[in-house]
Short mmCIF file of C-alpha atoms and ligand atoms in Angstrom, two decimals:
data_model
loop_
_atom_site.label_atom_id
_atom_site.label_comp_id
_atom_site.label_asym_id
_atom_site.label_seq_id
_atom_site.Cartn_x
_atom_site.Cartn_y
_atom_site.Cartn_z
CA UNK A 28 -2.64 25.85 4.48
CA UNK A 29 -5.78 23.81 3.76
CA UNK A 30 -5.71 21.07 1.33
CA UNK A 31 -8.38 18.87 -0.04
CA UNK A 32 -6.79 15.68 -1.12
CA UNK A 33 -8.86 13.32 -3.28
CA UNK A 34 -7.61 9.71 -4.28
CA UNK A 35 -9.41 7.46 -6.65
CA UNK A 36 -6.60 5.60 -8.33
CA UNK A 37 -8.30 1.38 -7.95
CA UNK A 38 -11.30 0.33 -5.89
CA UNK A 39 -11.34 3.31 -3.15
CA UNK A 40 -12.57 6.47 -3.08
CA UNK A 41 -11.31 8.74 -0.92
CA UNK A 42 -11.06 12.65 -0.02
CA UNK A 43 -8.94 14.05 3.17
CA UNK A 44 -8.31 17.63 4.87
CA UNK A 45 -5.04 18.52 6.26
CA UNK A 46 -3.62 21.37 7.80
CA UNK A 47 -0.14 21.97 6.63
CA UNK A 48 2.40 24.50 8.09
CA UNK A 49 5.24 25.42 7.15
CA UNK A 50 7.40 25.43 10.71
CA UNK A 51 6.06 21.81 11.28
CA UNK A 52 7.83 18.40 10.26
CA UNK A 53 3.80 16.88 10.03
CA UNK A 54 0.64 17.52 8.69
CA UNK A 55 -2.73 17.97 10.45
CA UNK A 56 -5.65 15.30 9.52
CA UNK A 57 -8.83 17.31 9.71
CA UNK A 58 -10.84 14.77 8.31
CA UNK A 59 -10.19 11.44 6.62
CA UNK A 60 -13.50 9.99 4.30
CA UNK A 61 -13.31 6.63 2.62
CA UNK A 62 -15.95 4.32 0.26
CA UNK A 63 -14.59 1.34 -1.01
CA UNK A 64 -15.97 -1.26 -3.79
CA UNK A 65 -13.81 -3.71 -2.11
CA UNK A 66 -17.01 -5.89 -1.01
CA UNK A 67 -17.58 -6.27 -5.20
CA UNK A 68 -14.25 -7.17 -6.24
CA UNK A 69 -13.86 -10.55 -3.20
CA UNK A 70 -17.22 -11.86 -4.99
CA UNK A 71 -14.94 -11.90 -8.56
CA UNK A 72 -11.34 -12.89 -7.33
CA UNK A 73 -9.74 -9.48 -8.53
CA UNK A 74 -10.47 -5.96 -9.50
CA UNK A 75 -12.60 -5.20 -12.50
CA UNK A 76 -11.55 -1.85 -13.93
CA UNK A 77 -15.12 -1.36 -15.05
CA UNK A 78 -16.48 -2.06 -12.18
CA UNK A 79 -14.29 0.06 -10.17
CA UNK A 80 -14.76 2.90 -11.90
CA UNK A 81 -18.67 3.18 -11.78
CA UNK A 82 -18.36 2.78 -8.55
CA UNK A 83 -16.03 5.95 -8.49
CA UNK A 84 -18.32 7.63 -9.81
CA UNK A 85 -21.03 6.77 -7.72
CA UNK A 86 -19.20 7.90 -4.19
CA UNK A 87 -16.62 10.31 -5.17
CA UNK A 88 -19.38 13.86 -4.74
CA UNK A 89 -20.62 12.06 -1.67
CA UNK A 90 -16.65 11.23 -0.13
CA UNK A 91 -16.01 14.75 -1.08
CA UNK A 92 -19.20 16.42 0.88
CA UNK A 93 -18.03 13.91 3.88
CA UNK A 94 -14.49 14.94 4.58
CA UNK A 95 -15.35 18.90 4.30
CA UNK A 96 -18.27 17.93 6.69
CA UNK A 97 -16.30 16.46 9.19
CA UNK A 98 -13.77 18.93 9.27
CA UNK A 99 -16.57 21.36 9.71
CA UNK A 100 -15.03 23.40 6.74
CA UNK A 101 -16.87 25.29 3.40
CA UNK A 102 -15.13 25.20 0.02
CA UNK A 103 -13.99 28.37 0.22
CA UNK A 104 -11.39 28.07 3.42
CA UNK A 105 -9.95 25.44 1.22
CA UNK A 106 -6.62 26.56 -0.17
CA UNK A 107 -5.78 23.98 -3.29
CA UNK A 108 -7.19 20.76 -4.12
CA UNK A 109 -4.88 17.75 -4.22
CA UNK A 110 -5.37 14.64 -6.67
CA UNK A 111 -3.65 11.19 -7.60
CA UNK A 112 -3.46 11.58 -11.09
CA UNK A 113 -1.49 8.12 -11.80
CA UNK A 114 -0.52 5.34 -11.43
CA UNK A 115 -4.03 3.25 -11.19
CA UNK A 116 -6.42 2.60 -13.28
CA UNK A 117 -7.72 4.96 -16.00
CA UNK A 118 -11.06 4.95 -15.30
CA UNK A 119 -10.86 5.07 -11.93
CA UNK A 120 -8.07 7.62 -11.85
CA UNK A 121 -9.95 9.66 -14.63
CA UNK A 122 -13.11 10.05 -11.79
CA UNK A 123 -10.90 11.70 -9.50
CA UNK A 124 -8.87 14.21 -12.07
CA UNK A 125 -12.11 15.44 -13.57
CA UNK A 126 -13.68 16.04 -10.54
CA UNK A 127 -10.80 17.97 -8.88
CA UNK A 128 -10.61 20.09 -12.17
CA UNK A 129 -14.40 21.11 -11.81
CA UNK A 130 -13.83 22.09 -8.37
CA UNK A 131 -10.85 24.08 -8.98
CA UNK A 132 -12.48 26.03 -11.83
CA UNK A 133 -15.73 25.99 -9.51
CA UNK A 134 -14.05 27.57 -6.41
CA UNK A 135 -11.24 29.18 -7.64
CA UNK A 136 -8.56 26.74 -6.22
CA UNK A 137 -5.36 25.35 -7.62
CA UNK A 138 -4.71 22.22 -8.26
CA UNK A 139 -2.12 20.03 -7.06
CA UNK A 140 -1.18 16.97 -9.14
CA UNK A 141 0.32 14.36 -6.85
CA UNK A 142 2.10 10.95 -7.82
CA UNK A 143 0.26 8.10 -5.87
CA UNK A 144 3.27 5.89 -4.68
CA UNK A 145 4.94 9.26 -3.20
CA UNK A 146 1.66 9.85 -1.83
CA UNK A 147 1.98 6.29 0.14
CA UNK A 148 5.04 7.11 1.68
CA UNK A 149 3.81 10.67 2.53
CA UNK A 150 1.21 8.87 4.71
CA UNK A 151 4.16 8.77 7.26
CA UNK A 152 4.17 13.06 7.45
CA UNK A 153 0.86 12.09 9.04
CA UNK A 154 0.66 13.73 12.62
CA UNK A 155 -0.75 10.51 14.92
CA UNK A 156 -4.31 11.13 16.17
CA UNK A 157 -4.90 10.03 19.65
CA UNK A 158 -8.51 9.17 19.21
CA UNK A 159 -9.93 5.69 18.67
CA UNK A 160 -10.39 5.71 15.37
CA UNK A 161 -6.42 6.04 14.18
CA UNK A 162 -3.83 3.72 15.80
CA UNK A 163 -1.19 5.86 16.67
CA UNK A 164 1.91 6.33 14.38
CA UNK A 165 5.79 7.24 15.06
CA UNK A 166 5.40 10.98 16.36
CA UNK A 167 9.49 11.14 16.38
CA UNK A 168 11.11 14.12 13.37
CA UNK A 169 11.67 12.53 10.02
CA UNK A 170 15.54 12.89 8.97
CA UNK A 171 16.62 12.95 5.73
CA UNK A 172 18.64 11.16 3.72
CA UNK A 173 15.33 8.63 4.04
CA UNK A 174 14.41 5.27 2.23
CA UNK A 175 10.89 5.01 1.40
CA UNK A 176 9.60 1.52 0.42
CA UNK A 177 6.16 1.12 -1.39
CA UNK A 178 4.40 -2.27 -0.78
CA UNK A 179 1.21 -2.40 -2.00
CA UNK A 180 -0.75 -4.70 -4.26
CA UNK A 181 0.72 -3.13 -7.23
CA UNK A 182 3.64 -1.74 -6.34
CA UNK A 183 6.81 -3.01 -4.51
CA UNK A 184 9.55 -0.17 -4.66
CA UNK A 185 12.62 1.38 -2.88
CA UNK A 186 13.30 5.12 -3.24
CA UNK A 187 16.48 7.19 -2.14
CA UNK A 188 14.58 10.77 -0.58
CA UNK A 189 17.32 13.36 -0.21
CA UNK A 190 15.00 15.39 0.74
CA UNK A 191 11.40 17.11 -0.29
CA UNK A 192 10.65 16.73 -3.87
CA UNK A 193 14.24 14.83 -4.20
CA UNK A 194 13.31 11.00 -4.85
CA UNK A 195 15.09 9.19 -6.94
CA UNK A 196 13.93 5.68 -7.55
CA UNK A 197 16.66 2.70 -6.48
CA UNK A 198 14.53 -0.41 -7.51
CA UNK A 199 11.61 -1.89 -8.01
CA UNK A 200 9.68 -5.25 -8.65
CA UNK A 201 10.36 -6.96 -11.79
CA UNK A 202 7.24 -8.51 -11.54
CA UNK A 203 4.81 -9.19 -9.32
CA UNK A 204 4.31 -7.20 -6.90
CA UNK A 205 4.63 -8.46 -2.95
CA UNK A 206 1.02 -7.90 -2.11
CA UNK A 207 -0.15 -9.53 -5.01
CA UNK A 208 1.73 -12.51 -4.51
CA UNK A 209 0.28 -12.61 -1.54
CA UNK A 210 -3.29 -12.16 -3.15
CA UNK A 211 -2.73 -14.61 -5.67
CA UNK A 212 -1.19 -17.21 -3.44
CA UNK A 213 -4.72 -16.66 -1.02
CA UNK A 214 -6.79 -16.51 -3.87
CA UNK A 215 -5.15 -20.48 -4.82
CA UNK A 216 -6.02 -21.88 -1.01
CA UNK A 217 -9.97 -20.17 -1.82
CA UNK A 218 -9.65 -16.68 -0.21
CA UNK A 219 -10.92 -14.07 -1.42
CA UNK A 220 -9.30 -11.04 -2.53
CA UNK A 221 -7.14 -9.10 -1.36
CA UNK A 222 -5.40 -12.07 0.23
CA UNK A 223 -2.77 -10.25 2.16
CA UNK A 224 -4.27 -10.04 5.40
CA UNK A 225 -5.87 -14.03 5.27
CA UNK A 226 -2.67 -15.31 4.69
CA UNK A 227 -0.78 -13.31 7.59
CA UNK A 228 -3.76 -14.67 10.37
CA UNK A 229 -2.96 -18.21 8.87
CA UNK A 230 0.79 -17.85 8.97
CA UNK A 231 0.44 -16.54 12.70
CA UNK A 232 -0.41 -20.01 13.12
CA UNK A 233 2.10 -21.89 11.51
CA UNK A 234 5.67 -22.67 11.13
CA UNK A 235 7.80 -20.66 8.93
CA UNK A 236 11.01 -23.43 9.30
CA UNK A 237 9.12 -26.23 8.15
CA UNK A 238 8.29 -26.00 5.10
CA UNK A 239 11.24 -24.18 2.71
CA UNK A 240 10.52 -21.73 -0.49
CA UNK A 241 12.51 -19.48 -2.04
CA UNK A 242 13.80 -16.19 -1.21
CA UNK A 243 13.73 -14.47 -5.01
CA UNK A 244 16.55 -12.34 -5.57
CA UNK A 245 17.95 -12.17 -1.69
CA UNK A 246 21.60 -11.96 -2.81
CA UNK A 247 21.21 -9.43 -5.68
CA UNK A 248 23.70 -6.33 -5.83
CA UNK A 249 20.66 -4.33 -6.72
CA UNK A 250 17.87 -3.03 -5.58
CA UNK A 251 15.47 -5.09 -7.63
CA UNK A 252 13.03 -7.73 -6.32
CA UNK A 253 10.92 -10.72 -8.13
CA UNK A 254 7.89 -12.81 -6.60
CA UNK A 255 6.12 -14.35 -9.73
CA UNK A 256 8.75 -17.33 -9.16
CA UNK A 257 7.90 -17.64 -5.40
CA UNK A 258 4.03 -18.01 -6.66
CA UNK A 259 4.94 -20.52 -9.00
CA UNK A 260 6.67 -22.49 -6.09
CA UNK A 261 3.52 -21.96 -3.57
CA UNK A 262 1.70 -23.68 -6.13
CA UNK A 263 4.13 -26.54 -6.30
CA UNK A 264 4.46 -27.34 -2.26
CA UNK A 265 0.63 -26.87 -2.19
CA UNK A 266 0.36 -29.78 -4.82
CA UNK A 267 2.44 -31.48 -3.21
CA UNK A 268 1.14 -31.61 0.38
CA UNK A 269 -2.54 -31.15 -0.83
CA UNK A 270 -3.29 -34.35 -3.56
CA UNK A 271 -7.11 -32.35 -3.90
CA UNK A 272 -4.96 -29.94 -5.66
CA UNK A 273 -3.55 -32.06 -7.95
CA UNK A 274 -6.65 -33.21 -9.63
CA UNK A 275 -8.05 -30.89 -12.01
CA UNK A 276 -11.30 -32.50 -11.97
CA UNK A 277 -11.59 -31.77 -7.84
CA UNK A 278 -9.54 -28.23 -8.53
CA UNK A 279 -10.19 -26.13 -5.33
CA UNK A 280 -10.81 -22.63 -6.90
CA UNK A 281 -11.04 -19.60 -4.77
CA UNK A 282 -15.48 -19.31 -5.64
CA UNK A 283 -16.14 -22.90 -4.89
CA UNK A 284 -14.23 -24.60 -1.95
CA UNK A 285 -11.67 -23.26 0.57
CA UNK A 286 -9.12 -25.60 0.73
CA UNK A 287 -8.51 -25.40 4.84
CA UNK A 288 -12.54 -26.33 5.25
CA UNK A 289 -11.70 -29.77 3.40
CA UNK A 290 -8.51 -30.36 5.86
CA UNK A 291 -7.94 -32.02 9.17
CA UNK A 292 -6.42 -30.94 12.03
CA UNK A 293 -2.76 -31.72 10.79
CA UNK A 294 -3.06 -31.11 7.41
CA UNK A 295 -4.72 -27.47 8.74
CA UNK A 296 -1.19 -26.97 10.33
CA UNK A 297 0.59 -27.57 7.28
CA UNK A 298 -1.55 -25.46 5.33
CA UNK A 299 -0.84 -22.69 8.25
CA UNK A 300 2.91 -23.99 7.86
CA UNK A 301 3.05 -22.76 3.84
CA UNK A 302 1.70 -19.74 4.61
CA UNK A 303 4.05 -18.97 7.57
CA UNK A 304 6.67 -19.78 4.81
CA UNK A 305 5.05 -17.48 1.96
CA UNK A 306 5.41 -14.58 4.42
CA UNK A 307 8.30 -15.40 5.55
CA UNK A 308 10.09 -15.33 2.23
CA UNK A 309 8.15 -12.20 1.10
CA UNK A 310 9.03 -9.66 4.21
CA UNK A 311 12.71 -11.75 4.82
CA UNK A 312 13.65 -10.34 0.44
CA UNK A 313 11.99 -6.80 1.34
CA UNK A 314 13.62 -6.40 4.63
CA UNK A 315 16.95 -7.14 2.88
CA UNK A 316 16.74 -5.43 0.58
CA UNK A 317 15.56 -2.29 2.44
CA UNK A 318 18.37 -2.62 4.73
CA UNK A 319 20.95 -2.55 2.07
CA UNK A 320 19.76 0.53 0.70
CA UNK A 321 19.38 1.95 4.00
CA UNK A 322 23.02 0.92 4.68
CA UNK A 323 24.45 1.93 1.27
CA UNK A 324 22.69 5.43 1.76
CA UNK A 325 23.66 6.15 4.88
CA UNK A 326 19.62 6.43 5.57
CA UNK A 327 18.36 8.18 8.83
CA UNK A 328 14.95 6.64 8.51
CA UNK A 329 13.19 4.13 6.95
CA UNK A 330 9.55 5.41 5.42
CA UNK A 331 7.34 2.04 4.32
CA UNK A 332 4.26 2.95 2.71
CA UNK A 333 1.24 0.56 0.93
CA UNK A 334 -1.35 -1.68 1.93
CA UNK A 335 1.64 -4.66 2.62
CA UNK A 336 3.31 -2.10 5.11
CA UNK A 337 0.21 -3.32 7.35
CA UNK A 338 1.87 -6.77 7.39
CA UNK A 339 3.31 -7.12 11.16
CA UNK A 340 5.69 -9.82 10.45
CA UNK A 341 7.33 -7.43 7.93
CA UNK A 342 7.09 -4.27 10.68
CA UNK A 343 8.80 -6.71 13.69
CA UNK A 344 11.40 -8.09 11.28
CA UNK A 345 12.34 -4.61 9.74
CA UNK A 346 12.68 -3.46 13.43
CA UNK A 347 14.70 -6.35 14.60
CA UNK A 348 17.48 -5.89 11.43
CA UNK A 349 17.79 -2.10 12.60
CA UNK A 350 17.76 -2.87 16.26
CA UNK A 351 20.94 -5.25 15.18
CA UNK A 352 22.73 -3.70 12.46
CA UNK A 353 21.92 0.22 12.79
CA UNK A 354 20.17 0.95 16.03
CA UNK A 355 20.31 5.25 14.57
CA UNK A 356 17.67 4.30 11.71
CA UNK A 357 14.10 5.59 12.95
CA UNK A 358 11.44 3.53 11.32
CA UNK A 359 8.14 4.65 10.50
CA UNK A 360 4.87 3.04 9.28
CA UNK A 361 1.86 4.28 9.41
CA UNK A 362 -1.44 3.19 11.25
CA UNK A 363 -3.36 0.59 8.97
CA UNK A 364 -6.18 2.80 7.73
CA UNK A 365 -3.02 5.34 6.52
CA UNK A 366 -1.10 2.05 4.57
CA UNK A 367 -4.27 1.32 2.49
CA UNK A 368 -5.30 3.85 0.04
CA UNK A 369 -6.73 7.59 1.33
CA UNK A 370 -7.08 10.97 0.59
CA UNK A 371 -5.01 11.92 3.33
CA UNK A 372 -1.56 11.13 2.01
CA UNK A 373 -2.26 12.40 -1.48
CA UNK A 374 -2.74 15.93 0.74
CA UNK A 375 0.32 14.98 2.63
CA UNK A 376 2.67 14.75 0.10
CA UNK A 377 0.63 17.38 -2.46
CA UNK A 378 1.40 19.79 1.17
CA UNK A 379 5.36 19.10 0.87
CA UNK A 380 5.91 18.48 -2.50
CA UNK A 381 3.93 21.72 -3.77
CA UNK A 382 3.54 22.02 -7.17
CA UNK A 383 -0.12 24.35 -7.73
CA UNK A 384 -0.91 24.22 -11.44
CA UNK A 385 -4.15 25.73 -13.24
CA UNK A 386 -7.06 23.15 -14.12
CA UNK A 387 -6.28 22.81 -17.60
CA UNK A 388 -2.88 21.39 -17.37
CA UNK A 389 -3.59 17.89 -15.19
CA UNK A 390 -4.00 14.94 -17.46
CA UNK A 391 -4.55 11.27 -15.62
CA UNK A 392 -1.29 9.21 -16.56
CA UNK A 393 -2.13 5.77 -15.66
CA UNK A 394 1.41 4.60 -16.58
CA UNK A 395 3.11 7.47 -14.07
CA UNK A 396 5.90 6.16 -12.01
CA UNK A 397 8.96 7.69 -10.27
CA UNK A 398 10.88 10.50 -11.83
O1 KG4 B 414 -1.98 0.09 -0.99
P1 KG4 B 414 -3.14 -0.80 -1.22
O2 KG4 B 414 -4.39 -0.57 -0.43
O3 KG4 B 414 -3.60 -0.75 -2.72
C1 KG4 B 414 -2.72 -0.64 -3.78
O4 KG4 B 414 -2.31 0.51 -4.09
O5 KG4 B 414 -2.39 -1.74 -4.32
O6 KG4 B 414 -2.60 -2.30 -1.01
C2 KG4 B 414 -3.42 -3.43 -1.12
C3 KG4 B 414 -2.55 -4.66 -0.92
C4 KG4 B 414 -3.25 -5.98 -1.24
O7 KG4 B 414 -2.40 -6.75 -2.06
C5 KG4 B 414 -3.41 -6.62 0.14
O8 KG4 B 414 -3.43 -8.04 0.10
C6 KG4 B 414 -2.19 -6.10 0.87
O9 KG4 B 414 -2.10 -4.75 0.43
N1 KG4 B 414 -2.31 -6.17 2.34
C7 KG4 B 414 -1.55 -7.00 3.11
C8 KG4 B 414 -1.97 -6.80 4.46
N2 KG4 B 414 -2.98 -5.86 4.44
C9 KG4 B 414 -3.16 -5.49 3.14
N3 KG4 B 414 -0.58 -7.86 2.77
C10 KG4 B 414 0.01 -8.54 3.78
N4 KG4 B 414 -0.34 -8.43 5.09
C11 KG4 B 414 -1.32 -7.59 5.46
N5 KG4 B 414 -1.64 -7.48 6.76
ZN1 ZN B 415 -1.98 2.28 -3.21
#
């Protein structure tokens, strides 16, 4: 089976091919096709719906012709047409749904409505390419009972998956979410967004013992989590080793000065110290957390998903805690370009989680979350 996956939920725009069958654990990537309004969004700090969504509209046609292209395939050897049709933004998610209905009315193809945050941990049903362009992922068989955990900048959530189409949501952030805590905390030192990977190359650098912050919600019976509080106290330790900071006048703000070009050389290392600390407290809470479920549920693997599940500190520290407490958990994460948004895993999961409805009964739901 040949599915078109198309995923426009934020700021990328992105259509996939995969082969699925039926005998096989994995799904083929044919072709994998990707614009991005990223560039536009680090010049304002954040994403601008608006802006986003025009920009949707501009690539999504072109994304489209690109990843049939590649894959060397015509409309009609497609078999259904797979779309994120929430959570995300509305306008951005509405470019995506209306396009996928005119296509299926156009070529006769049904349509698969597919949940974006199951569609992150789908990314892990991936079969690896051995090619340069895809770093190569776990090619071991995924065993249920699994616990996926979404990380991404607007998501941070644990699932129990019995199986296919069985998910049933254990916990989720009560806030922020972990990889925009770590875009906000960035965006405070002067980096532009998304923040995530800026402040893992400055943490490689630094010191995670020396400076201490908090751990949110470590101890917690459930499976909830909490990082607006951990923000608040990355603002506090960065007052209080950088005085710059402290004067409103001089306020280092992400579009004028970046706070480690006004530094020297030890005052660098404590900047590299805090962030050491930031990630530190972020992955230590998920890993946790993620463990406990994994433990409670008697989990056979561990599926992370998201543009945070690129985060290597969090990947060598979730191995470690299985390597010591349950060496039988296989972990899988996928290759970076497969964490971050596609098409491919909205075709991954639309491929096992099958549900082929007519045009006219897919709405966008920006508000969707787990069932
Ligand atoms: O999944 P994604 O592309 O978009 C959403 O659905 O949100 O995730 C983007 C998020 C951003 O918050 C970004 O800072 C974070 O993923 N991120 C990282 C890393 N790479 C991306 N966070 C920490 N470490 C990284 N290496
Ligand atoms: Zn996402």
């Amino acid at each position: 089976m040949l599915i078109l996956g198309i995923e426009s939920s934020c700021d990328e725009t992105a259509a996939a091919i995969i082969e699925g069958n039926k005998k096989s654990d994995k799904v083929k990537l044919l072709s994998n096709s990707l614009a991005s309004s990223l560039f536009l969004h680090s010049k304002t700090g954040g994403i601008i719906p608006e802006t986003a969504a025009r920009e949707q509209v501009k690539y999504i046609i072109p994304v489209i012709k690109e990843a049939l292209d590649k894959a060397n395939l015509k409309p009609k050897d497609v078999d259904a047409v797979a779309v994120t049709y929430g959570p995300g933004l509305i306008g951005s998610l509405l470019v995506g749904v209306e396009t996928a209905k005119a296509l299926s009315l156009a070529w006769n193809k049904p349509i698969i409505p597919t949940n974006h945050l199951i569609g992150h941990i789908y990314a892990n049903f991936i079969e690896p390419i051995h090619n340069s362009e895809y770093v190569i992922q776990n090619s071991e068989i995924i065993e249920f009972p699994a616990i996926g955990l979404v990380v991404s900048g607007g998501h941070t959530d644990l699932v129990l998956i019995n199986d296919h189409k069985k998910i049933k949501w254990l916990g989720g952030t009560r806030d922020d979410a972990a990889g925009e805590c770590f875009d906000k905390c960035a965006r405070l030192l002067g980096y532009a967004y998304p923040g995530g990977p800026k402040i893992a190359e400055l943490a490689d650098k630094g010191n995670a013992n020396t400076i201490s912050l908090p751990r949110p919600m470590i101890g917690t019976k459930d499976f909830d989590f909490s990082f607006s509080g951990l923000k608040a106290a990355f603002l506090r330790e960065t007052e209080k080793h950088f005085p710059i900071m402290r004067n409103t006048n001089k306020k280092i703000s992400w579009d004028e000065i970046i706070l480690e070009k006004e530094l020297n050389d030890d005052e660098k290392q404590t900047l590299y110290d805090l962030c050491a600390s930031l990630q530190n407290s972020i992955t230590e809470v998920i890993v946790r957390k993620t463990m406990k479920a994994a433990d409670k549920y008697k989990a056979k693997s561990i599926l992370v998903g998201g543009g945070v599940a690129a985060n290597l500190s969090l990947k060598n520290k979730l191995q470690k805690n299985i390597e010591n407490q349950n060496p039988g958990i296989k972990l899988f994460i996928p290759s970076t370009n497969l964490c971050t948004d596609n098409g491919a895993m909205i075709a991954a999961a639309a491929f096992f989680n099958n549900l082929e409805i007519s045009w006219e009964n897919i709405n966008a739901n920006p508000g969707l979350y787990f069932d």
